[in-house]
Coordinates of C-alpha atoms in Angstrom, one line a residue:
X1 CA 0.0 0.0 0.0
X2 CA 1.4 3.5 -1.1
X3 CA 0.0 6.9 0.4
X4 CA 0.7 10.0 0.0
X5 CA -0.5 13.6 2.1
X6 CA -0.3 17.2 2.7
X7 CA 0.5 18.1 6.4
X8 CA -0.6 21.9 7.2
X9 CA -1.5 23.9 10.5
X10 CA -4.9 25.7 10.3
X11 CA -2.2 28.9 10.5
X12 CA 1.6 29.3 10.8
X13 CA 2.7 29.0 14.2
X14 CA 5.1 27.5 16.1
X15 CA 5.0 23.6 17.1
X16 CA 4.1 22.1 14.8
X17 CA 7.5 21.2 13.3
X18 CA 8.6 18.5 15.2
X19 CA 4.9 16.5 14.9
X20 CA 5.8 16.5 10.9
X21 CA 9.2 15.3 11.3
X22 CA 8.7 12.7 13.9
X23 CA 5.8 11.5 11.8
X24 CA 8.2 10.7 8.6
X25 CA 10.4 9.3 11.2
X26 CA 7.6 7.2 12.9
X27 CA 7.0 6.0 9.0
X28 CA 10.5 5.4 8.0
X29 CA 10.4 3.1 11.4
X30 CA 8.1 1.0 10.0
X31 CA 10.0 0.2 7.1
X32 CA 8.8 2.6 4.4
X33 CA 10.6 5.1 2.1
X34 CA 9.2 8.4 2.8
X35 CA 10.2 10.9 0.3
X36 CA 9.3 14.6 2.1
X37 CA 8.6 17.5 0.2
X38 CA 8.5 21.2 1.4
X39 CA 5.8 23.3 0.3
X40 CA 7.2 26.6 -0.8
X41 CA 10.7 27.8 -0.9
X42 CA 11.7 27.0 3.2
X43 CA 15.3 25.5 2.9
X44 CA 16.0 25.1 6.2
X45 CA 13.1 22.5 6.6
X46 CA 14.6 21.0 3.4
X47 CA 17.2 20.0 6.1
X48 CA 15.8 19.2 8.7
X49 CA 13.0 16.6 6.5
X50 CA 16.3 14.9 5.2
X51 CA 17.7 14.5 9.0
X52 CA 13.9 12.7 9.5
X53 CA 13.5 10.7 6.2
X54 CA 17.3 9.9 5.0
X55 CA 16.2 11.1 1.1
X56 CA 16.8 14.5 -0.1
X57 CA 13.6 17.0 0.4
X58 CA 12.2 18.7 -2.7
X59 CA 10.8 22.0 -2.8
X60 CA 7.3 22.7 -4.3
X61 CA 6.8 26.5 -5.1
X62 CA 4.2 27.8 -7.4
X63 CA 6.3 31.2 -7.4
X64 CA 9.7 29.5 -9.2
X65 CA 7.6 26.9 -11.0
X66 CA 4.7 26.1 -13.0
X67 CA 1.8 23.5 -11.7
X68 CA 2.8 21.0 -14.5
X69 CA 6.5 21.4 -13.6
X70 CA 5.4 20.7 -10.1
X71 CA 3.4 17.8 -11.4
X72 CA 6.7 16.5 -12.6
X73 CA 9.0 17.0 -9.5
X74 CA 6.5 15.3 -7.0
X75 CA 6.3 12.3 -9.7
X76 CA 9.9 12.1 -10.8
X77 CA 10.6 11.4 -6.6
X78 CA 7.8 10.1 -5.5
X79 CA 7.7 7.3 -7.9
X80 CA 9.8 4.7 -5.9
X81 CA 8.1 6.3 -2.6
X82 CA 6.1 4.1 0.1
X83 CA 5.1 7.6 1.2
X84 CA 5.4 11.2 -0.3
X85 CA 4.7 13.5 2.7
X86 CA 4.1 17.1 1.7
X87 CA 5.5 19.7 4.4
X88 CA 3.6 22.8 4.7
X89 CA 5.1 25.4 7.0
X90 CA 2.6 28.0 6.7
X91 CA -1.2 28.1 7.1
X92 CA -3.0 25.9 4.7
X93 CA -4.5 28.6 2.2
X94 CA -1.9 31.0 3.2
X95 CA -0.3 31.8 -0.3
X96 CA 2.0 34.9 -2.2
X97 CA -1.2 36.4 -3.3
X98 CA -4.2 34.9 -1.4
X99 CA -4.4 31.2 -1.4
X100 CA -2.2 31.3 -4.5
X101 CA 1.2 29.4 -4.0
X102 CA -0.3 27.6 -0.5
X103 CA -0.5 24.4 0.9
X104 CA -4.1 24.5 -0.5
X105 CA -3.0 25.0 -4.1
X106 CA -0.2 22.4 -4.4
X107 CA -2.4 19.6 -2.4
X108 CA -5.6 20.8 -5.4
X109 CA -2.9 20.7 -8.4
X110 CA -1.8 17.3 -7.3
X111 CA -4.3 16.0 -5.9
X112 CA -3.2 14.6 -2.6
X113 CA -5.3 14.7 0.4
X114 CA -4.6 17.2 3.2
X115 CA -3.8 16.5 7.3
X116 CA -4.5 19.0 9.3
X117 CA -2.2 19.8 11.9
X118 CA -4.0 21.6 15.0
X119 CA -2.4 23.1 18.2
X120 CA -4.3 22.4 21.3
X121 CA -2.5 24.4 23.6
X122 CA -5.3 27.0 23.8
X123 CA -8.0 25.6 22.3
X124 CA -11.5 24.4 23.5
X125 CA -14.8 24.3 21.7
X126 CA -14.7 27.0 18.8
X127 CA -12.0 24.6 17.1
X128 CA -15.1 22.8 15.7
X129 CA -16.7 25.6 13.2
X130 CA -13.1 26.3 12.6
X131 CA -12.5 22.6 11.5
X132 CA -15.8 22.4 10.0
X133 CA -14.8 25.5 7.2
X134 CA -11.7 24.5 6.9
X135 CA -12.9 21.4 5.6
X136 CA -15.9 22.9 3.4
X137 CA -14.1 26.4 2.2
X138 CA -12.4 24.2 -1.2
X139 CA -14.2 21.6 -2.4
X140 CA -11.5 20.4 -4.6
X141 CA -8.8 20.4 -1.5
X142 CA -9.7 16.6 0.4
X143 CA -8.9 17.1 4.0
X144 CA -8.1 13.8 5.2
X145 CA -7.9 14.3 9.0
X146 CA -6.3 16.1 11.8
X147 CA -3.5 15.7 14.3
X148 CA -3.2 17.8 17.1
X149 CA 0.1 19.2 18.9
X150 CA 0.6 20.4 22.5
X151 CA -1.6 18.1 23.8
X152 CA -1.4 18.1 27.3
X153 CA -3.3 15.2 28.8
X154 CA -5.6 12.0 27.7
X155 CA -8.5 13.3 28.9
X156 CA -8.0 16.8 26.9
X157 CA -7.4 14.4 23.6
X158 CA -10.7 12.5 24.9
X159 CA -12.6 16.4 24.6
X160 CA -10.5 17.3 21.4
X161 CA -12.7 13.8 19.5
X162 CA -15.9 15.2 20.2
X163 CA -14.8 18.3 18.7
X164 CA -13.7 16.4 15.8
X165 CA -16.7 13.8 15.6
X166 CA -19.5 17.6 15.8
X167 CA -17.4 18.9 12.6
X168 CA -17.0 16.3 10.7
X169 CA -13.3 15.5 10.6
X170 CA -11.5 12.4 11.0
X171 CA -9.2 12.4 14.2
X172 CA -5.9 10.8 13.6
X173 CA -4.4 11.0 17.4
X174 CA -1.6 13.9 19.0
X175 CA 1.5 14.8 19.3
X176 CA 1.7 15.0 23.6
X177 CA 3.0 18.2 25.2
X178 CA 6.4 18.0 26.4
X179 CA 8.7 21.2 27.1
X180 CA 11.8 19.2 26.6
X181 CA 10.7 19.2 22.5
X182 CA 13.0 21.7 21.3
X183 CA 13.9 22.4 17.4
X184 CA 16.8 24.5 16.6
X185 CA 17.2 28.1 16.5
X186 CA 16.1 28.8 12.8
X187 CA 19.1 31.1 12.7
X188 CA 21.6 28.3 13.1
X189 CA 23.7 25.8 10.3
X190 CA 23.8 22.1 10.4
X191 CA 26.9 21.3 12.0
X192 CA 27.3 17.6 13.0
X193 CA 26.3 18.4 16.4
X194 CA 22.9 20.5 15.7
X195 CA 22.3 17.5 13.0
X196 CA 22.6 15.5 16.2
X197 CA 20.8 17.5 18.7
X198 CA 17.9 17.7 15.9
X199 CA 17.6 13.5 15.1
X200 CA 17.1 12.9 18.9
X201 CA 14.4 15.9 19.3
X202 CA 12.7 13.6 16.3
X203 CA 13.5 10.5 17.5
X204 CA 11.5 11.8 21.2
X205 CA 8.8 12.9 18.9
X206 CA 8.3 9.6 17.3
X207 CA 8.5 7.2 20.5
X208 CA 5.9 10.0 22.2
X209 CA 3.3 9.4 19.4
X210 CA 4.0 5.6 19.2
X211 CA 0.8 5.3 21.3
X212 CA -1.3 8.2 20.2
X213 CA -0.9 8.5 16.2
X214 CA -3.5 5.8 14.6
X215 CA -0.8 5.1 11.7
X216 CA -2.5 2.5 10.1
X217 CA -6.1 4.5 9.8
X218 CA -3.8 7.6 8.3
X219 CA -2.4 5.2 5.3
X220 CA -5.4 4.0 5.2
X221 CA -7.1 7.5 4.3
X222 CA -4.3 8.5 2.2
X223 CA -3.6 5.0 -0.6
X224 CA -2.9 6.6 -3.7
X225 CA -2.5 4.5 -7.2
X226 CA 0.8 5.9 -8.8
X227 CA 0.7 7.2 -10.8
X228 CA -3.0 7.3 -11.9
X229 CA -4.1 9.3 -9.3
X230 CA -2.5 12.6 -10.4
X231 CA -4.2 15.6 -12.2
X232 CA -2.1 15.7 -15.2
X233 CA -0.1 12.5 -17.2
X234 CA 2.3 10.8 -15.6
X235 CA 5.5 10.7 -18.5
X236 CA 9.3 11.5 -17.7
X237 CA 9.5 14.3 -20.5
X238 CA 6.2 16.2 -19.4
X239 CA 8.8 18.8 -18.9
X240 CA 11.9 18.6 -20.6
X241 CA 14.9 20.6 -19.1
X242 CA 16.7 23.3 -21.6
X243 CA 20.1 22.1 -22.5
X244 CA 22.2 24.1 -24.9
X245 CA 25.8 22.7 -24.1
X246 CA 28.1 21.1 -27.0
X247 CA 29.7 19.5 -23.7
X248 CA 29.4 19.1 -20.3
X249 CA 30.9 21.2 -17.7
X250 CA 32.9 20.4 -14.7
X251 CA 30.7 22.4 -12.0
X252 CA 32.3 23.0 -8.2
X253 CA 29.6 23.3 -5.8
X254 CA 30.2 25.3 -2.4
X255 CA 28.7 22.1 0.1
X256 CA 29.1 22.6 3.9
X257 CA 27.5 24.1 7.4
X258 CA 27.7 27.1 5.8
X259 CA 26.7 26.7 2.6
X260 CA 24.0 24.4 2.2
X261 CA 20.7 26.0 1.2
X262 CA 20.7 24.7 -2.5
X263 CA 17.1 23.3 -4.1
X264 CA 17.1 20.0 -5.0
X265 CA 16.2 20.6 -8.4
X266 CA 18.8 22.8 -8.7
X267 CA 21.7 20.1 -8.2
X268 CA 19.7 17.6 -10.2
X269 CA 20.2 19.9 -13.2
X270 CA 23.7 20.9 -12.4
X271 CA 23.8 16.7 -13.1
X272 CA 22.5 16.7 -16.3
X273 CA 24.4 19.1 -17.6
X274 CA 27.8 18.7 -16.1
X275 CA 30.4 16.7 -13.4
X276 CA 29.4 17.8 -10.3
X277 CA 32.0 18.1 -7.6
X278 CA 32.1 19.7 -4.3
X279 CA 34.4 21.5 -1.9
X280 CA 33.8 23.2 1.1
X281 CA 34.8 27.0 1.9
X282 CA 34.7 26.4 6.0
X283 CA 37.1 23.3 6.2
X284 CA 39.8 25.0 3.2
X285 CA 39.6 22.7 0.3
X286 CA 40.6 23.6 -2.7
X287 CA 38.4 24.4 -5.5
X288 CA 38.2 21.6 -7.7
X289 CA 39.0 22.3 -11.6
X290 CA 35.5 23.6 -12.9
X291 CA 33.8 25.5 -15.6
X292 CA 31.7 26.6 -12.8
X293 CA 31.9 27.4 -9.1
X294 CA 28.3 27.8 -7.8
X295 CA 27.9 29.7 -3.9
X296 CA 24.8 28.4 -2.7
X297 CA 22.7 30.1 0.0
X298 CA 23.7 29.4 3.8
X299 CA 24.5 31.9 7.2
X300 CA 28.8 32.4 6.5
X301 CA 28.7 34.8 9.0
X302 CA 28.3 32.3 11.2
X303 CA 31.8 30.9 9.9
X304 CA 33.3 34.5 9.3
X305 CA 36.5 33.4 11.4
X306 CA 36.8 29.9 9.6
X307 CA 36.5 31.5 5.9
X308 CA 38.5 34.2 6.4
X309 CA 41.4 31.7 7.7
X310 CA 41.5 30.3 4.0
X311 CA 43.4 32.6 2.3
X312 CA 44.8 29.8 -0.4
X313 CA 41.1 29.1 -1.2
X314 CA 39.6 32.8 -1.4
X315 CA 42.5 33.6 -3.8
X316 CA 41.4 30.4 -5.7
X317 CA 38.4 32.4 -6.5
X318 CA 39.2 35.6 -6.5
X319 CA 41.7 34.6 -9.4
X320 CA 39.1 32.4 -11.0
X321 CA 36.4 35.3 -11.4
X322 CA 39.0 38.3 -12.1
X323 CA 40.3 35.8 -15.3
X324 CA 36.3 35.3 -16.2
X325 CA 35.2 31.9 -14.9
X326 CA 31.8 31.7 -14.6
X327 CA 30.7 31.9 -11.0
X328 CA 27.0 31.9 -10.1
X329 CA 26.3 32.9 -6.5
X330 CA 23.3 33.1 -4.4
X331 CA 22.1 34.4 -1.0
X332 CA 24.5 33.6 1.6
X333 CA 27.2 32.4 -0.5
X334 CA 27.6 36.2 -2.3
X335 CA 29.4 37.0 1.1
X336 CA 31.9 34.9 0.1
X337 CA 32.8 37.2 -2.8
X338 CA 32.6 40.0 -0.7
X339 CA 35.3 42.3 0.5
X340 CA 34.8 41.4 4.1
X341 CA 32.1 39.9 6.2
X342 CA 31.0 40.8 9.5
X343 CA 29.9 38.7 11.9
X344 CA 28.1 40.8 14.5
X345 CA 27.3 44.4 15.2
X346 CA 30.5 46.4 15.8
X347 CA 32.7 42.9 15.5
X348 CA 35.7 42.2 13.1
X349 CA 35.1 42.8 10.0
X350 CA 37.1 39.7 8.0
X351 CA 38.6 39.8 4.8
X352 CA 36.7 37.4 2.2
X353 CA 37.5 37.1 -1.1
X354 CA 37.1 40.6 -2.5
X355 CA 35.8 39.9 -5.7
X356 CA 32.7 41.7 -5.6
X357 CA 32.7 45.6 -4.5
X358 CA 30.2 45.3 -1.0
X359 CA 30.6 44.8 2.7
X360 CA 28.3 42.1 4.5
X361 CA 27.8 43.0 7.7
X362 CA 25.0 41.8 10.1
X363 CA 24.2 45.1 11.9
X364 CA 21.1 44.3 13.8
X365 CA 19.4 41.3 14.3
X366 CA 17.1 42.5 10.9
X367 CA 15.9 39.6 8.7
X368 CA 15.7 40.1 4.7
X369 CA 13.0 38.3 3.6
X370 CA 10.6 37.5 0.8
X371 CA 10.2 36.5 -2.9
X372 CA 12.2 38.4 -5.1
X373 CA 11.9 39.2 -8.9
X374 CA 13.7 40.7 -11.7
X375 CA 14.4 40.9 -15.3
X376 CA 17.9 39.7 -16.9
X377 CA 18.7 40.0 -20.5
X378 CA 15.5 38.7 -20.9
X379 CA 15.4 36.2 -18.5
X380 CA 12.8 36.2 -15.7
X381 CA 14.6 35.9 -12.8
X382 CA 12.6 34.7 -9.2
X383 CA 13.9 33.7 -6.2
X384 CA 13.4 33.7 -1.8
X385 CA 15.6 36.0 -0.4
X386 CA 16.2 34.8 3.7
X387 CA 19.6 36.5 5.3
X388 CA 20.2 38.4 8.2
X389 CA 23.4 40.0 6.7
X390 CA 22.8 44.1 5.3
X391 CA 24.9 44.3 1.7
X392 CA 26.7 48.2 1.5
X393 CA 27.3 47.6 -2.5
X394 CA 29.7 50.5 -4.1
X395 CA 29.9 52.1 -7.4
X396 CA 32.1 50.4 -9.9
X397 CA 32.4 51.1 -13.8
X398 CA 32.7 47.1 -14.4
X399 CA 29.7 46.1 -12.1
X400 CA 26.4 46.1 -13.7
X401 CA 23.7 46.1 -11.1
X402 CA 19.8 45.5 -11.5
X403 CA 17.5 45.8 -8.3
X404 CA 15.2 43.1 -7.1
X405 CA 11.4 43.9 -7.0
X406 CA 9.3 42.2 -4.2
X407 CA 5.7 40.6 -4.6
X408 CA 4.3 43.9 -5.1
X409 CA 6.3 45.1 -8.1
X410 CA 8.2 47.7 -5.8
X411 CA 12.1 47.5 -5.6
X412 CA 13.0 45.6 -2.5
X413 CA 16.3 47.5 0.0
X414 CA 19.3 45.8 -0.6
X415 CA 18.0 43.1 -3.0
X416 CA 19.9 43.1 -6.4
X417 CA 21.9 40.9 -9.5
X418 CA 24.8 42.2 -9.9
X419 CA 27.5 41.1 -13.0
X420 CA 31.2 41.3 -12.9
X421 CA 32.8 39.8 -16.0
X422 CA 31.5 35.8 -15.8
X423 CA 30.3 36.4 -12.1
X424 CA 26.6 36.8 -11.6
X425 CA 25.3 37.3 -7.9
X426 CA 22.2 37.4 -6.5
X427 CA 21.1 38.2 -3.2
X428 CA 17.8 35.7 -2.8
X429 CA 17.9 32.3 -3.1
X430 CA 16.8 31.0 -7.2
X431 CA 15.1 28.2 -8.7
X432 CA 16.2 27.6 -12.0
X433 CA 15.6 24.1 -12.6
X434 CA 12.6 24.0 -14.9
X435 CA 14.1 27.1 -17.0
X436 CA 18.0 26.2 -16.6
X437 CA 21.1 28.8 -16.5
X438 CA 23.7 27.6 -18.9
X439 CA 22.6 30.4 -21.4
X440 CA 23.0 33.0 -18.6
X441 CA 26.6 33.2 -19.9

């Protein structure tokens, strides 16, 4: 039996994390391969769903992607799944512009069933009208069930089913309430030790529901026939990727702590298209020979001390973009070209390697934010900006700079593509997977 579901809280809050992960993990435990997917363009849950499941996380994000290109992703990795579980982080019709992008619209457009996820902490009887819409306000969007969180007794669980049986909704168990549950600050990197901290925070999470999650009557309200139960045909070249390359390319990927916010789809590409090799900026490795480096996304100023130690490696690429290799860099990893990085307000500021004309210096604790949009030589250009550093870019005759409109077509502070020579840097975080880059160059 195969199933598959789309996990949501009524509305974003904070909880409800560790109930989805130790659910995969509670799945994986019985023997299944649970391929996650995150809906929208959250890459530290990426993470933290491949710390729960063992398989890579894809992203589904109607921003970066069309519906039939999402068709394609969730089939292309879900095919060999027991169980594709569908992360949602934020509410369940809570999208970029109304309930477009949400939870709501990826669980329509491929039609897999939605589990609610409810937090019980404060709640008593007007959860049931809230239930009962939620369940009626979409026809086309199946809600399955509901599990709640912060559960803090039997007898409160015993109350929360006779809110479920007066609206309607199929109660699946809870996740019980217990302070010790702790996921990691979001502003933190996966070192071996948080990776550690996280699995047994999902490993408690799974024993505490062993008794209290009715697994078998969830499967059993999510089967799924794959892949006839999808909205649009099921082939491999539904959506072909561009490739324009007489030959491959030998692509270095940035790959550690502090550099690790890359879209799957994004390295799948990078595979079709080229070698892929990695190094890693914190440890000093050098960069491999390559055609292309590629900086993904990450928190380096975390590691400020560590990059700036690898002087051998930052001239490696200060060298490598002055005599035009092609270097593609994104979010976090555009500190890396910077001239120095600051860590802190009023701390060192440490030399990086000065490729680009900017400072990156975290000068409050001020989070940047939000899709991001812009027109390149006529390519169109999206992508999730999430960093905490502030970017003080200078004037320079070789840097050609183009600013970064938000949602509502307005230019966004600080967000920008800028080229010099082969390099191209861009302060969100892109999905080019379905439209490809090699003729960015």
């Amino acid at each position: 039996m195969k199933s598959q579901f789309l996990l949501s809280p009524l509305v974003s809050d904070g909880g409800k994390s560790l109930l989805s992960l130790g659910l995969m993990r509670a799945l994986r435990r019985q023997g299944m391969k649970v391929q996650p997917f995150s809906c929208g363009p959250d890459l530290a849950d990426k993470a933290a769903h491949e710390v729960a499941t063992g398989c890579a996380s894809v992203n589904l994000d109607a921003w970066y992607a069309s519906h039939g290109h999402i068709q394609y992703l969730y089939n292309t990795y879900g095919e060999q799944a027991d169980v594709c579980v569908v992360d949602n982080s934020a509410g369940l019709f809570d999208g970029f512009r109304k309930w477009q992008g949400s939870g709501a619209d990826i669980a329509q457009a491929l039609s897999v069933p939605v589990i609610l996820l409810a937090n019980a902490r404060s709640s008593t009887y007007s959860l049931a009208p809230m239930l009962f819409g939620f369940k009626r306000f979409r026809q086309n969007v199946r809600i399955a069930g509901v599990i709640f969180y912060h559960v803090f007794s039997p007898a409160q669980y015993g109350f929360l089913r006779e809110v479920c049986a007066d609206a309607g909704m199929e109660c699946l168990g809870y996740l019980p309430y217990d302070e010790s549950l702790r996921m990691p600050a979001k502003y933190s990197t996966l070192t071996s030790a948080v990776k550690a901290e996280l699995d047994g925070q999902i490993q408690k999470a799974a024993d505490l529901m062993r008794d209290t999650l009715d697994l078998d009557k969830l499967l059993n309200l999510t089967t799924r026939i794959f892949p006839c139960a999808y909205s649009l045909p099921y082939t491999s070249e539904m959506e072909p990727r561009p490739q324009t390359l007489e030959r491959k390319w030998r692509i270095a990927v940035a790959s550690d702590p502090a550099f690790h916010f890359i879209y799957q789809e994004n390295l799948s590409y990078l595979k079709e298209v080229g070698s892929v090799s990695f190094f890693s900026p914190v440890y000093g490795n050098d960069i491999p020979e390559a055609d292309l480096i590629y900086l993904p996304g990450g928190f380096p100023e975390l590691f400020a001390r560590q990059l700036h130690r690898w002087k051998r490696q930052l001239q490696q690429l200060r060298e490598f973009g002055e005599d035009g290799g092609k270097i593609l860099a994104e979010g976090g990893g555009i500190a890396l070209l910077s001239r120095t990085l600051t860590a802190r307000p009023g701390g060192t500021a440490y030399q990086m390697a000065g490729l680009l004309p900017f400072e990156a210096a975290v000068r409050e604790q001020r989070l940047y934010a939000g899709y991001r949009k812009a027109d390149v030589d006529g390519h169109s250009l999206k992508g999730y900006e999430y960093r905490y550093f502030d970017v003080a870019l200078q004037q320079d005759p070789h840097l050609r700079v183009i600013a970064m409109a938000n949602l509502k077509g307005q230019n966004a502070p600080s967000s920008f593509v800028c080229r010099y020579k082969n390099t191209i840097a861009v302060t969100a975080h892109c999905c080019w997977g379905q439209s490809g880059i090699t003729d960015w160059w």
